[in-house]
CSV table of C-alpha atoms and ligand atoms in Angstrom, one decimal:
chain,number,residue,atom,x,y,z
A,299,MET,CA,-20.4,23.0,-4.5
A,300,LYS,CA,-20.3,19.8,-3.1
A,301,LEU,CA,-19.1,16.7,-4.8
A,302,TRP,CA,-22.6,14.9,-3.9
A,303,GLY,CA,-24.4,18.0,-5.1
A,304,GLY,CA,-25.9,17.6,-7.9
A,305,ARG,CA,-29.9,16.3,-6.8
A,306,PHE,CA,-29.4,19.5,-4.4
A,307,ARG,CA,-30.8,23.3,-4.7
A,308,LYS,CA,-29.5,24.5,-2.3
A,309,GLU,CA,-26.0,25.2,-0.4
A,310,THR,CA,-25.7,22.9,3.1
A,311,ASP,CA,-26.3,25.4,6.5
A,312,THR,CA,-23.2,26.2,7.4
A,313,LEU,CA,-24.0,25.0,11.2
A,314,VAL,CA,-24.6,21.2,9.3
A,315,ASP,CA,-21.4,22.2,7.8
A,316,ASP,CA,-19.6,22.5,11.5
A,317,PHE,CA,-21.7,19.4,12.8
A,318,ASN,CA,-21.0,17.1,9.9
A,319,GLU,CA,-17.3,17.0,9.1
A,320,SER,CA,-15.0,15.2,10.0
A,321,ILE,CA,-11.9,16.6,8.2
A,322,SER,CA,-10.8,18.0,11.5
A,323,ILE,CA,-10.4,14.3,12.6
A,324,ASP,CA,-9.7,11.9,9.4
A,325,GLY,CA,-8.0,15.1,8.3
A,326,CYS,CA,-4.5,13.1,9.9
A,327,MET,CA,-5.4,9.8,7.9
A,328,TYR,CA,-4.2,11.7,4.6
A,329,GLN,CA,-1.6,9.5,3.9
A,330,GLU,CA,-3.2,6.2,4.2
A,331,ASP,CA,-6.1,8.2,1.9
A,332,ILE,CA,-3.9,9.1,-0.5
A,333,ARG,CA,-2.5,5.3,-0.1
A,334,GLY,CA,-5.6,3.7,-0.5
A,335,SER,CA,-6.5,6.0,-3.6
A,336,LYS,CA,-3.7,5.2,-5.8
A,337,ALA,CA,-4.0,1.4,-5.1
A,338,HIS,CA,-7.3,2.2,-6.8
A,339,ALA,CA,-6.7,4.4,-9.5
A,340,ARG,CA,-3.4,1.2,-10.5
A,341,MET,CA,-5.7,-0.9,-10.5
A,342,LEU,CA,-8.2,1.0,-12.1
A,343,GLY,CA,-5.9,1.2,-15.3
A,344,ASP,CA,-5.2,-2.0,-15.2
A,345,CYS,CA,-8.4,-3.5,-15.2
A,346,GLY,CA,-9.1,-1.3,-18.1
A,347,ILE,CA,-12.0,0.7,-16.2
A,348,ILE,CA,-10.0,3.6,-17.1
A,349,SER,CA,-7.2,4.5,-19.5
A,350,LYS,CA,-3.7,3.8,-18.6
A,351,GLU,CA,-2.8,7.9,-19.2
A,352,ASP,CA,-5.4,9.3,-16.7
A,353,SER,CA,-4.7,6.4,-13.9
A,354,GLU,CA,-0.8,7.7,-14.2
A,355,LYS,CA,-2.3,11.4,-13.1
A,356,ILE,CA,-3.8,10.4,-10.8
A,357,ILE,CA,-0.9,8.9,-9.5
A,358,VAL,CA,1.2,11.8,-10.3
A,359,GLY,CA,-1.0,14.0,-8.9
A,360,LEU,CA,-1.7,12.5,-5.5
A,361,GLU,CA,1.5,12.3,-5.5
A,362,GLU,CA,2.1,15.4,-5.5
A,363,ILE,CA,-0.5,16.9,-3.1
A,364,ARG,CA,1.1,14.4,-0.4
A,365,GLN,CA,4.3,16.3,-1.2
A,366,ASP,CA,2.1,19.8,-0.4
A,367,VAL,CA,0.4,18.4,2.6
A,368,GLU,CA,3.4,17.8,4.1
A,369,ALA,CA,4.9,21.1,2.9
A,370,GLY,CA,2.1,23.0,4.9
A,371,LYS,CA,0.7,24.0,1.1
A,372,ILE,CA,-2.7,22.3,1.8
A,373,GLU,CA,-5.4,23.8,4.0
A,374,PHE,CA,-8.5,21.0,4.1
A,375,THR,CA,-12.2,22.8,4.3
A,376,LYS,CA,-14.9,21.8,5.9
A,377,GLU,CA,-17.1,22.6,3.3
A,378,ASN,CA,-15.7,19.6,1.8
A,379,GLU,CA,-16.2,17.8,5.4
A,380,ASP,CA,-13.5,14.1,5.4
A,381,VAL,CA,-10.3,13.8,4.7
A,382,HIS,CA,-12.2,11.7,1.2
A,383,MET,CA,-13.5,14.7,0.1
A,384,ASN,CA,-10.6,17.2,0.7
A,385,ILE,CA,-8.2,15.4,-1.2
A,386,GLU,CA,-10.9,14.2,-4.8
A,387,SER,CA,-11.5,17.9,-4.6
A,388,ILE,CA,-8.4,19.3,-4.8
A,389,LEU,CA,-7.0,16.4,-7.3
A,390,THR,CA,-9.8,17.6,-9.7
A,391,GLN,CA,-8.9,21.4,-9.7
A,392,ARG,CA,-5.4,19.9,-10.1
A,393,ILE,CA,-5.9,17.8,-13.3
A,394,GLY,CA,-9.4,17.9,-14.4
A,395,ASP,CA,-11.5,15.1,-16.0
A,396,ALA,CA,-8.8,12.7,-14.8
A,397,GLY,CA,-9.5,13.0,-11.2
A,398,LYS,CA,-13.1,13.3,-11.4
A,399,ARG,CA,-12.5,9.6,-13.3
A,400,LEU,CA,-10.9,7.9,-9.6
A,401,HIS,CA,-14.0,7.8,-8.0
A,402,THR,CA,-14.9,5.1,-10.3
A,403,ALA,CA,-16.3,1.9,-8.8
A,404,ARG,CA,-15.5,3.2,-4.9
A,405,SER,CA,-17.3,4.9,-2.9
A,406,ARG,CA,-16.0,7.1,1.1
A,407,ASN,CA,-17.6,3.7,2.5
A,408,ASP,CA,-15.2,1.5,1.4
A,409,GLN,CA,-12.6,4.6,1.0
A,410,CYS,CA,-13.0,5.6,4.7
A,411,ALA,CA,-12.9,2.0,6.3
A,412,VAL,CA,-9.9,1.6,3.9
A,413,ASP,CA,-7.7,4.9,5.1
A,414,THR,CA,-9.3,3.5,9.0
A,415,ARG,CA,-7.2,0.3,8.9
A,416,LEU,CA,-4.5,0.8,7.0
A,417,PHE,CA,-4.1,4.4,9.8
A,418,ILE,CA,-4.9,2.0,12.6
A,419,ARG,CA,-2.6,-1.0,11.4
A,420,ARG,CA,0.4,1.6,11.3
A,421,GLU,CA,-0.7,3.1,15.1
A,422,ILE,CA,-0.7,-1.4,16.4
A,423,GLY,CA,2.5,-1.2,15.8
A,424,GLU,CA,3.8,2.0,16.9
A,425,VAL,CA,2.0,0.9,21.0
A,426,ILE,CA,3.2,-2.4,19.8
A,427,GLU,CA,7.1,-0.9,19.4
A,428,GLU,CA,6.9,1.4,23.0
A,429,THR,CA,5.6,-1.7,25.0
A,430,LEU,CA,8.6,-3.6,23.9
A,431,GLU,CA,10.7,-0.7,24.8
A,432,PHE,CA,9.1,-0.7,28.3
A,433,LEU,CA,9.5,-4.2,28.3
A,434,GLN,CA,13.0,-3.7,28.0
A,435,VAL,CA,13.1,-1.0,30.9
A,436,LEU,CA,10.9,-3.9,33.0
A,437,LYS,CA,14.1,-6.3,32.4
A,438,ASP,CA,17.6,-4.0,32.6
A,439,LEU,CA,15.9,-3.2,35.7
A,440,ALA,CA,14.7,-7.1,37.2
A,441,ALA,CA,17.9,-8.6,36.3
A,442,GLN,CA,19.7,-5.6,38.4
A,443,HIS,CA,17.2,-6.7,41.5
A,444,GLN,CA,17.7,-10.9,42.0
A,445,LYS,CA,18.3,-10.6,44.8
A,446,THR,CA,16.7,-8.0,46.2
A,447,VAL,CA,14.3,-9.0,49.2
A,448,MET,CA,11.4,-7.6,49.4
A,449,PRO,CA,7.7,-8.4,51.0
A,450,GLY,CA,4.7,-9.5,48.6
A,451,TYR,CA,1.2,-8.8,48.8
A,452,THR,CA,-2.2,-10.2,49.2
A,453,HIS,CA,-5.0,-8.0,50.8
A,454,LEU,CA,-2.3,-5.3,50.9
A,455,GLN,CA,-1.2,-7.0,53.8
A,456,ARG,CA,2.4,-8.9,54.0
A,457,ALA,CA,2.5,-11.9,53.3
A,458,GLN,CA,6.0,-13.4,51.6
A,459,PRO,CA,9.7,-13.0,50.7
A,460,ILE,CA,9.5,-12.2,47.4
A,461,SER,CA,12.8,-10.8,44.7
A,462,PHE,CA,12.2,-6.9,43.4
A,463,ALA,CA,12.8,-8.5,40.5
A,464,GLN,CA,9.7,-11.2,41.0
A,465,HIS,CA,7.8,-7.7,41.1
A,466,LEU,CA,8.7,-6.7,38.0
A,467,LEU,CA,8.4,-9.6,36.0
A,468,ALA,CA,4.7,-10.4,36.9
A,469,TYR,CA,4.4,-6.8,34.9
A,470,ALA,CA,6.6,-8.2,32.2
A,471,ALA,CA,4.2,-11.2,32.1
A,472,MET,CA,1.4,-8.7,31.1
A,473,PHE,CA,2.8,-5.9,28.9
A,474,GLN,CA,4.6,-9.4,27.2
A,475,ARG,CA,0.7,-10.2,26.4
A,476,ASP,CA,-0.7,-7.2,26.0
A,477,VAL,CA,2.1,-7.5,22.6
A,478,THR,CA,0.6,-10.3,22.1
A,479,ARG,CA,-3.4,-9.1,22.0
A,480,LEU,CA,-2.4,-6.0,20.0
A,481,GLU,CA,-0.2,-8.4,17.2
A,482,GLU,CA,-3.0,-10.8,17.1
A,483,CYS,CA,-5.7,-7.9,16.9
A,484,ARG,CA,-3.5,-7.1,13.5
A,485,GLU,CA,-3.1,-10.4,12.0
A,486,ARG,CA,-7.2,-10.3,12.3
A,487,MET,CA,-8.3,-6.5,11.0
A,488,ASN,CA,-5.4,-7.4,8.1
A,489,TYR,CA,-8.1,-7.3,5.5
A,490,SER,CA,-9.0,-5.4,2.2
A,491,PRO,CA,-12.4,-3.3,2.9
A,492,LEU,CA,-11.1,-1.4,-1.1
A,493,GLY,CA,-13.6,-2.4,-3.8
A,494,SER,CA,-17.1,-3.3,-1.7
A,495,CYS,CA,-17.7,0.3,-3.0
A,496,ALA,CA,-21.4,1.7,-1.3
A,497,LEU,CA,-21.8,-1.4,0.0
A,498,ALA,CA,-23.1,-4.2,-2.7
A,499,GLY,CA,-19.1,-4.4,-4.7
A,500,THR,CA,-19.7,-3.8,-8.3
A,501,THR,CA,-20.5,-4.4,-11.8
A,502,TYR,CA,-16.7,-2.8,-13.1
A,503,PRO,CA,-14.1,-5.8,-13.8
A,504,ILE,CA,-12.2,-4.5,-10.3
A,505,ASP,CA,-9.5,-6.3,-8.8
A,506,ARG,CA,-10.0,-6.6,-5.3
A,507,TRP,CA,-7.1,-8.8,-4.9
A,508,GLN,CA,-4.6,-6.8,-7.1
A,509,THR,CA,-5.0,-3.8,-4.2
A,510,ALA,CA,-5.3,-5.8,-1.2
A,511,LYS,CA,-1.8,-7.0,-2.0
A,512,GLU,CA,-0.4,-3.5,-2.9
A,513,LEU,CA,-2.1,-2.1,0.2
A,514,GLU,CA,-0.2,-4.9,2.1
A,515,PHE,CA,-3.7,-6.9,3.5
A,516,LYS,CA,-3.4,-10.6,3.3
A,517,ALA,CA,-7.2,-11.0,1.2
A,518,PRO,CA,-10.1,-9.1,0.2
A,519,CYS,CA,-13.2,-8.6,3.1
A,520,SER,CA,-14.6,-11.6,1.9
A,521,ASN,CA,-17.9,-9.9,1.9
A,522,THR,CA,-18.8,-6.2,0.8
A,523,MET,CA,-21.4,-5.4,2.7
A,524,ASP,CA,-19.0,-6.4,6.2
A,525,GLY,CA,-16.0,-4.8,4.9
A,526,VAL,CA,-17.3,-1.8,5.1
A,527,SER,CA,-19.8,-1.7,8.0
A,528,ASP,CA,-17.2,-3.4,10.1
A,529,ARG,CA,-15.4,-1.9,13.0
A,530,ASP,CA,-15.2,-4.7,15.6
A,531,TYR,CA,-11.3,-4.1,14.9
A,532,LEU,CA,-11.5,-0.5,16.7
A,533,ILE,CA,-13.5,-1.9,19.6
A,534,GLU,CA,-10.9,-5.1,19.9
A,535,LEU,CA,-8.1,-2.3,19.8
A,536,LEU,CA,-9.6,-0.4,22.3
A,537,SER,CA,-10.4,-3.3,24.3
A,538,ASP,CA,-6.7,-3.8,24.0
A,539,LEU,CA,-6.0,-0.7,24.8
A,540,SER,CA,-7.5,-0.5,27.5
A,541,ILE,CA,-6.1,-3.4,29.3
A,542,GLU,CA,-3.4,-2.6,28.9
A,543,ILE,CA,-4.1,0.6,30.1
A,544,MET,CA,-5.1,-1.1,33.1
A,545,HIS,CA,-1.8,-3.1,33.7
A,546,LEU,CA,-0.2,0.7,33.6
A,547,SER,CA,-2.6,1.9,36.1
A,548,ARG,CA,-1.9,-1.0,38.8
A,549,PHE,CA,1.2,0.0,38.3
A,550,SER,CA,1.4,3.0,38.6
A,551,GLU,CA,-0.7,2.0,42.2
A,552,GLU,CA,2.6,0.7,43.2
A,553,VAL,CA,4.7,3.4,42.3
A,554,ILE,CA,2.8,5.7,44.7
A,555,LEU,CA,2.0,3.1,47.5
A,556,TRP,CA,5.9,2.7,47.1
A,557,THR,CA,6.7,6.7,47.1
A,558,SER,CA,5.3,7.0,50.0
A,559,SER,CA,7.4,7.6,53.8
A,560,GLU,CA,4.7,4.5,54.8
A,561,PHE,CA,6.4,2.5,52.0
A,562,LYS,CA,9.7,3.7,50.7
A,563,PHE,CA,10.3,1.2,48.2
A,564,VAL,CA,11.3,3.5,45.5
A,565,GLU,CA,13.0,7.5,45.0
A,566,LEU,CA,11.9,9.0,41.3
A,567,ASP,CA,14.5,11.9,40.1
A,568,ASP,CA,13.0,15.1,40.5
A,569,GLY,CA,13.1,14.9,36.8
A,570,TYR,CA,9.8,12.6,37.3
A,571,SER,CA,8.1,13.7,40.1
A,572,THR,CA,6.4,17.1,40.7
A,573,GLY,CA,6.2,19.6,43.6
A,574,SER,CA,3.6,21.2,45.8
A,575,SER,CA,2.3,24.9,45.6
A,576,ILE,CA,2.0,25.2,49.3
A,577,MET,CA,4.0,22.7,50.9
A,578,PRO,CA,7.7,23.5,50.5
A,579,GLN,CA,8.6,19.1,51.7
A,580,LYS,CA,6.4,17.3,48.7
A,581,LYS,CA,7.9,15.5,46.1
A,582,ASN,CA,4.2,14.1,43.9
A,583,SER,CA,4.6,11.0,41.4
A,584,ASP,CA,2.2,13.2,39.5
A,585,VAL,CA,3.3,11.3,36.4
A,586,ALA,CA,2.4,7.8,38.2
A,587,GLU,CA,-1.4,9.8,39.3
A,588,LEU,CA,-2.0,11.4,35.7
A,589,ILE,CA,-1.3,7.3,34.1
A,590,ARG,CA,-3.9,6.3,36.3
A,591,GLY,CA,-6.2,8.6,36.1
A,592,LYS,CA,-5.8,8.4,32.4
A,593,THR,CA,-7.4,4.9,32.1
A,594,GLY,CA,-10.8,5.8,32.7
A,595,ARG,CA,-10.3,8.0,29.6
A,596,VAL,CA,-9.6,5.0,27.6
A,597,TYR,CA,-12.0,2.8,29.0
A,598,GLY,CA,-14.4,5.7,28.2
A,599,ASP,CA,-13.4,5.4,24.5
A,600,LEU,CA,-14.2,2.0,25.0
A,601,MET,CA,-17.5,2.0,26.2
A,602,ALA,CA,-18.5,4.9,23.1
A,603,MET,CA,-17.0,2.6,20.3
A,604,LEU,CA,-19.2,0.1,21.5
A,605,THR,CA,-22.1,2.1,22.5
A,606,VAL,CA,-21.7,3.3,18.8
A,607,MET,CA,-22.0,0.1,16.8
A,608,LYS,CA,-25.0,-1.6,19.1
A,609,GLY,CA,-27.3,-0.7,17.0
A,610,ILE,CA,-26.3,-0.2,13.5
A,611,PRO,CA,-28.5,-1.8,10.5
A,612,LEU,CA,-26.0,-2.9,8.3
A,613,ALA,CA,-24.1,-2.1,5.8
A,614,TYR,CA,-22.6,2.1,6.2
A,615,ASN,CA,-24.5,4.7,9.1
A,616,LYS,CA,-23.2,8.0,9.2
A,617,ASP,CA,-23.4,7.5,13.3
A,618,MET,CA,-19.6,5.5,12.1
A,619,GLN,CA,-18.0,8.7,11.3
A,620,GLU,CA,-17.8,8.8,15.7
A,621,ASP,CA,-15.1,5.7,15.1
A,622,LYS,CA,-12.8,7.8,14.6
A,623,GLU,CA,-12.3,10.2,17.7
A,624,PRO,CA,-12.4,7.6,20.8
A,625,VAL,CA,-9.8,5.1,19.0
A,626,ILE,CA,-6.9,8.4,18.2
A,627,ASP,CA,-7.8,9.2,21.8
A,628,ALA,CA,-7.2,5.9,23.0
A,629,LEU,CA,-3.7,5.5,20.9
A,630,THR,CA,-2.8,8.7,22.0
A,631,THR,CA,-3.3,8.7,25.7
A,632,VAL,CA,-1.7,5.4,25.6
A,633,LYS,CA,1.2,5.9,23.0
A,634,MET,CA,1.7,8.7,25.5
A,635,CYS,CA,1.8,6.9,29.1
A,636,LEU,CA,3.9,4.5,27.8
A,637,PRO,CA,7.4,6.4,27.3
A,638,VAL,CA,6.7,8.2,30.3
A,639,PHE,CA,6.2,5.3,32.7
A,640,ALA,CA,9.8,3.7,31.2
A,641,GLY,CA,11.6,7.0,31.5
A,642,MET,CA,9.8,7.1,35.3
A,643,LEU,CA,11.2,3.7,36.3
A,644,ARG,CA,14.8,4.2,34.0
A,645,THR,CA,15.2,6.6,36.3
A,646,MET,CA,13.4,5.7,39.7
A,647,LYS,CA,16.3,4.9,42.9
A,648,PRO,CA,14.7,1.6,44.3
A,649,LEU,CA,15.5,1.6,47.9
A,650,PRO,CA,16.2,-2.1,48.8
A,651,GLU,CA,17.1,-1.7,52.6
A,652,ASN,CA,14.0,-0.4,53.4
A,653,MET,CA,12.7,-3.6,51.5
A,654,ARG,CA,14.6,-5.9,53.1
A,655,ARG,CA,13.3,-3.9,56.8
A,656,ALA,CA,9.8,-4.2,56.0
A,657,ALA,CA,10.1,-8.1,54.6
A,658,ASN,CA,12.0,-8.5,58.6
A,659,GLU,CA,8.8,-7.0,59.8
A,660,GLY,CA,5.9,-8.8,58.6
A,661,PHE,CA,6.1,-12.4,59.8
A,662,ILE,CA,6.1,-13.4,56.1
A,663,ASN,CA,8.6,-15.8,56.9
A,664,ALA,CA,5.3,-17.7,59.2
A,665,THR,CA,4.2,-20.0,55.7
A,666,ASP,CA,8.4,-21.2,56.1
A,667,CYS,CA,8.2,-22.1,59.7
A,668,ALA,CA,5.2,-24.0,59.5
A,669,ASP,CA,7.3,-25.5,56.4
A,670,TYR,CA,9.8,-25.9,58.7
A,671,LEU,CA,7.3,-28.1,61.3
A,672,THR,CA,5.9,-30.1,57.9
A,673,LYS,CA,8.9,-31.6,56.5
A,674,ARG,CA,9.7,-32.8,60.1
A,675,GLY,CA,6.4,-35.1,59.6
A,676,VAL,CA,3.6,-33.1,61.7
A,677,PRO,CA,0.7,-32.6,59.9
A,678,PHE,CA,0.6,-28.9,57.3
A,679,ARG,CA,-2.8,-28.3,59.8
A,680,ASP,CA,-0.8,-28.7,62.4
A,681,ALA,CA,2.5,-26.9,62.0
A,682,TYR,CA,-0.5,-23.7,61.0
A,683,LYS,CA,-1.8,-24.2,64.0
A,684,THR,CA,1.1,-24.4,65.9
A,685,VAL,CA,2.9,-20.8,63.6
A,686,GLY,CA,-0.5,-18.7,64.5
A,687,ASN,CA,0.2,-19.5,68.3
A,688,LEU,CA,3.7,-18.4,68.0
A,689,VAL,CA,2.9,-15.7,66.4
A,690,HIS,CA,0.8,-14.5,68.6
A,691,TYR,CA,2.9,-14.9,70.9
A,692,CYS,CA,5.5,-12.8,69.3
A,693,LEU,CA,3.4,-10.0,68.9
A,694,GLU,CA,2.6,-10.0,72.5
A,695,ILE,CA,5.7,-9.8,73.3
A,696,GLY,CA,6.9,-7.3,70.5
A,697,LYS,CA,9.9,-10.0,69.2
A,698,THR,CA,9.5,-11.8,65.3
A,699,LEU,CA,9.7,-15.1,64.8
A,700,GLU,CA,13.8,-15.1,63.9
A,701,GLU,CA,14.5,-13.3,67.7
A,702,LEU,CA,13.2,-15.5,69.8
A,703,SER,CA,15.4,-18.5,71.5
A,704,LEU,CA,15.5,-22.3,70.9
A,705,GLU,CA,14.3,-22.8,74.1
A,706,GLU,CA,11.0,-20.2,73.7
A,707,LEU,CA,10.4,-22.7,70.2
A,708,LYS,CA,11.1,-25.9,71.6
A,709,GLN,CA,8.2,-25.2,74.5
A,710,ILE,CA,5.5,-24.5,71.5
A,711,HIS,CA,6.7,-27.5,69.8
A,712,PRO,CA,9.6,-29.8,70.6
A,713,LEU,CA,10.6,-30.5,66.4
A,714,PHE,CA,12.2,-27.2,66.6
A,715,GLY,CA,16.0,-27.7,66.2
A,716,GLU,CA,19.0,-25.3,65.2
A,717,ASP,CA,18.6,-25.4,61.9
A,718,VAL,CA,14.9,-23.8,62.6
A,719,TYR,CA,17.0,-19.8,61.9
A,720,GLU,CA,18.0,-20.9,58.8
A,721,ALA,CA,14.6,-21.7,57.9
A,722,LEU,CA,13.6,-18.6,58.9
A,723,ASP,CA,16.2,-16.1,56.8
A,724,ILE,CA,13.9,-14.0,54.7
A,725,THR,CA,17.1,-13.9,52.6
A,726,ASN,CA,17.1,-17.9,52.4
A,727,CYS,CA,12.8,-17.9,52.8
A,728,MET,CA,12.4,-15.8,49.1
A,729,GLU,CA,16.1,-18.1,46.9
A,730,LEU,CA,14.3,-21.6,48.4
A,731,ARG,CA,11.0,-20.6,46.5
A,732,SER,CA,12.8,-22.3,43.3
A,733,SER,CA,8.9,-23.9,42.2
A,734,TYR,CA,9.0,-22.6,38.3
A,735,GLY,CA,7.7,-19.4,37.9
A,736,GLY,CA,9.2,-18.3,41.9
A,737,PRO,CA,11.2,-15.6,43.0
A,738,ALA,CA,14.1,-17.7,43.7
A,739,VAL,CA,17.1,-16.2,41.4
A,740,SER,CA,17.2,-19.5,39.5
A,741,GLU,CA,13.4,-18.4,38.1
A,742,THR,CA,14.0,-15.3,37.7
A,743,SER,CA,16.9,-15.7,35.7
A,744,ARG,CA,14.5,-18.1,33.5
A,745,GLN,CA,11.9,-15.4,33.4
A,746,ILE,CA,14.7,-12.7,32.7
A,747,SER,CA,15.8,-15.1,29.8
A,748,GLU,CA,12.9,-16.0,28.3
A,749,LEU,CA,11.8,-12.2,28.2
A,750,GLU,CA,15.0,-11.8,26.3
A,751,ARG,CA,14.2,-14.3,23.7
A,752,PHE,CA,10.4,-12.9,23.5
A,753,LEU,CA,11.9,-8.8,22.6
A,754,ALA,CA,14.8,-10.5,20.1
A,755,GLU,CA,12.3,-12.1,18.1
A,756,ARG,CA,10.6,-8.6,17.8
A,757,GLY,CA,13.6,-7.5,16.5
A,758,TRP,CA,15.4,-5.7,20.1
B,131,LIG,N1,-16.5,11.2,6.3
B,131,LIG,C1,-17.3,9.9,7.2
B,131,LIG,C2,-16.9,8.9,8.2
B,131,LIG,O1,-16.1,9.1,8.4
B,131,LIG,C3,-16.7,9.1,5.5
B,131,LIG,C4,-18.1,8.5,4.9
B,131,LIG,C5,-18.5,8.5,4.6
B,131,LIG,N2,-19.6,8.3,3.6
B,131,LIG,C6,-21.0,8.8,3.4
B,131,LIG,N3,-21.4,8.2,2.9
B,131,LIG,N4,-21.1,9.9,4.0
B,131,LIG,O2,-17.1,8.3,8.3
């Protein structure tokens, strides 16, 4: 019979058992369920709501169940619907009446809310750690490539010279924001719903602060109805994960471009690429493509969760059982993508000569050429137009700006002098961009030290 079977005269249809269960999803939260129940039992004993002996028996019984689950000795059943009822009924089978007292001044509604928060809090920590490890890889790679010149793009057209380090550090900035977003999400969600009971608290003299403290929450949720029905933190986490995988996806897109023969800026390690079953020459960046593809799944999880919540009246409704699957899916996905991307980055071989060649080709020093004239008194707009004509001329005769003779340059503008060639040198063009945040070595060094501090503050 069900734990709640008293008011029923018929067994649940097996179709309904299959449909209604959540154990296949929330079974992974057994540690959290047991931890929450232990805190609850201790509080019930301390507050004199159940006897100390019963409280102690429950705590010992729960600990034994935890060990048995870990040892694979326990099989959860669908008839018991979820992790909460599975564990409670095993406890009662084992310790009798004391087990039946555990659910005093509690409901599955606050129980499932507290389990989920404990679970998510730990999971957020794991995503943060993986992201920090990822940042560490970015930092090491950036440190090696501060002088590696490459073209920076806008509209996927070569635009201005940057360094490979500057490009990588732009991603580092994104992933640092991902870390702080996750940290803030964890801060905001770290309140205990336990003791909200079904929705309206209880007439028992419970101590919600005690359970909150034991479970390392900042405080109890302030309103019991909000306590059992708030899933904002799941939506917030899914948004954070969506943004993070969007960053991974953009980065993937670049790796895919960079590995193409058209770019050839990097070569992936054999261990991080795959071949074709028909074309013997192929080496594909499947890892990056799959991460780009998995982004859709995480966005879908966010949409699912937003949609589940949009029409639910207060307080708990069964719709909310649909909350865990998308969140776990998104967490599993991001936690799989981060280390594999990190490994791909760590093992890939950048090809600086090819980056340099591409940087020499696209007139990416045209702005510098205009700046040269501007610094000699020509208004920027006029200088801009002059260099535009110069580029047009170069395209006609198949030369780069720096390949023009001084006579050719002077014909277009008399203020061009011998020192223009220095101003047009691609390395100089990159290195002279030393304004705050720019690609010059002095500025990428600053960014790298800031990243180092960010990592050190978090124990890396
Ligand atoms: N299995 C449920 C869930 O995951 C637990 C809460 C059930 N509460 C209830 N009154 N049916 O949401």
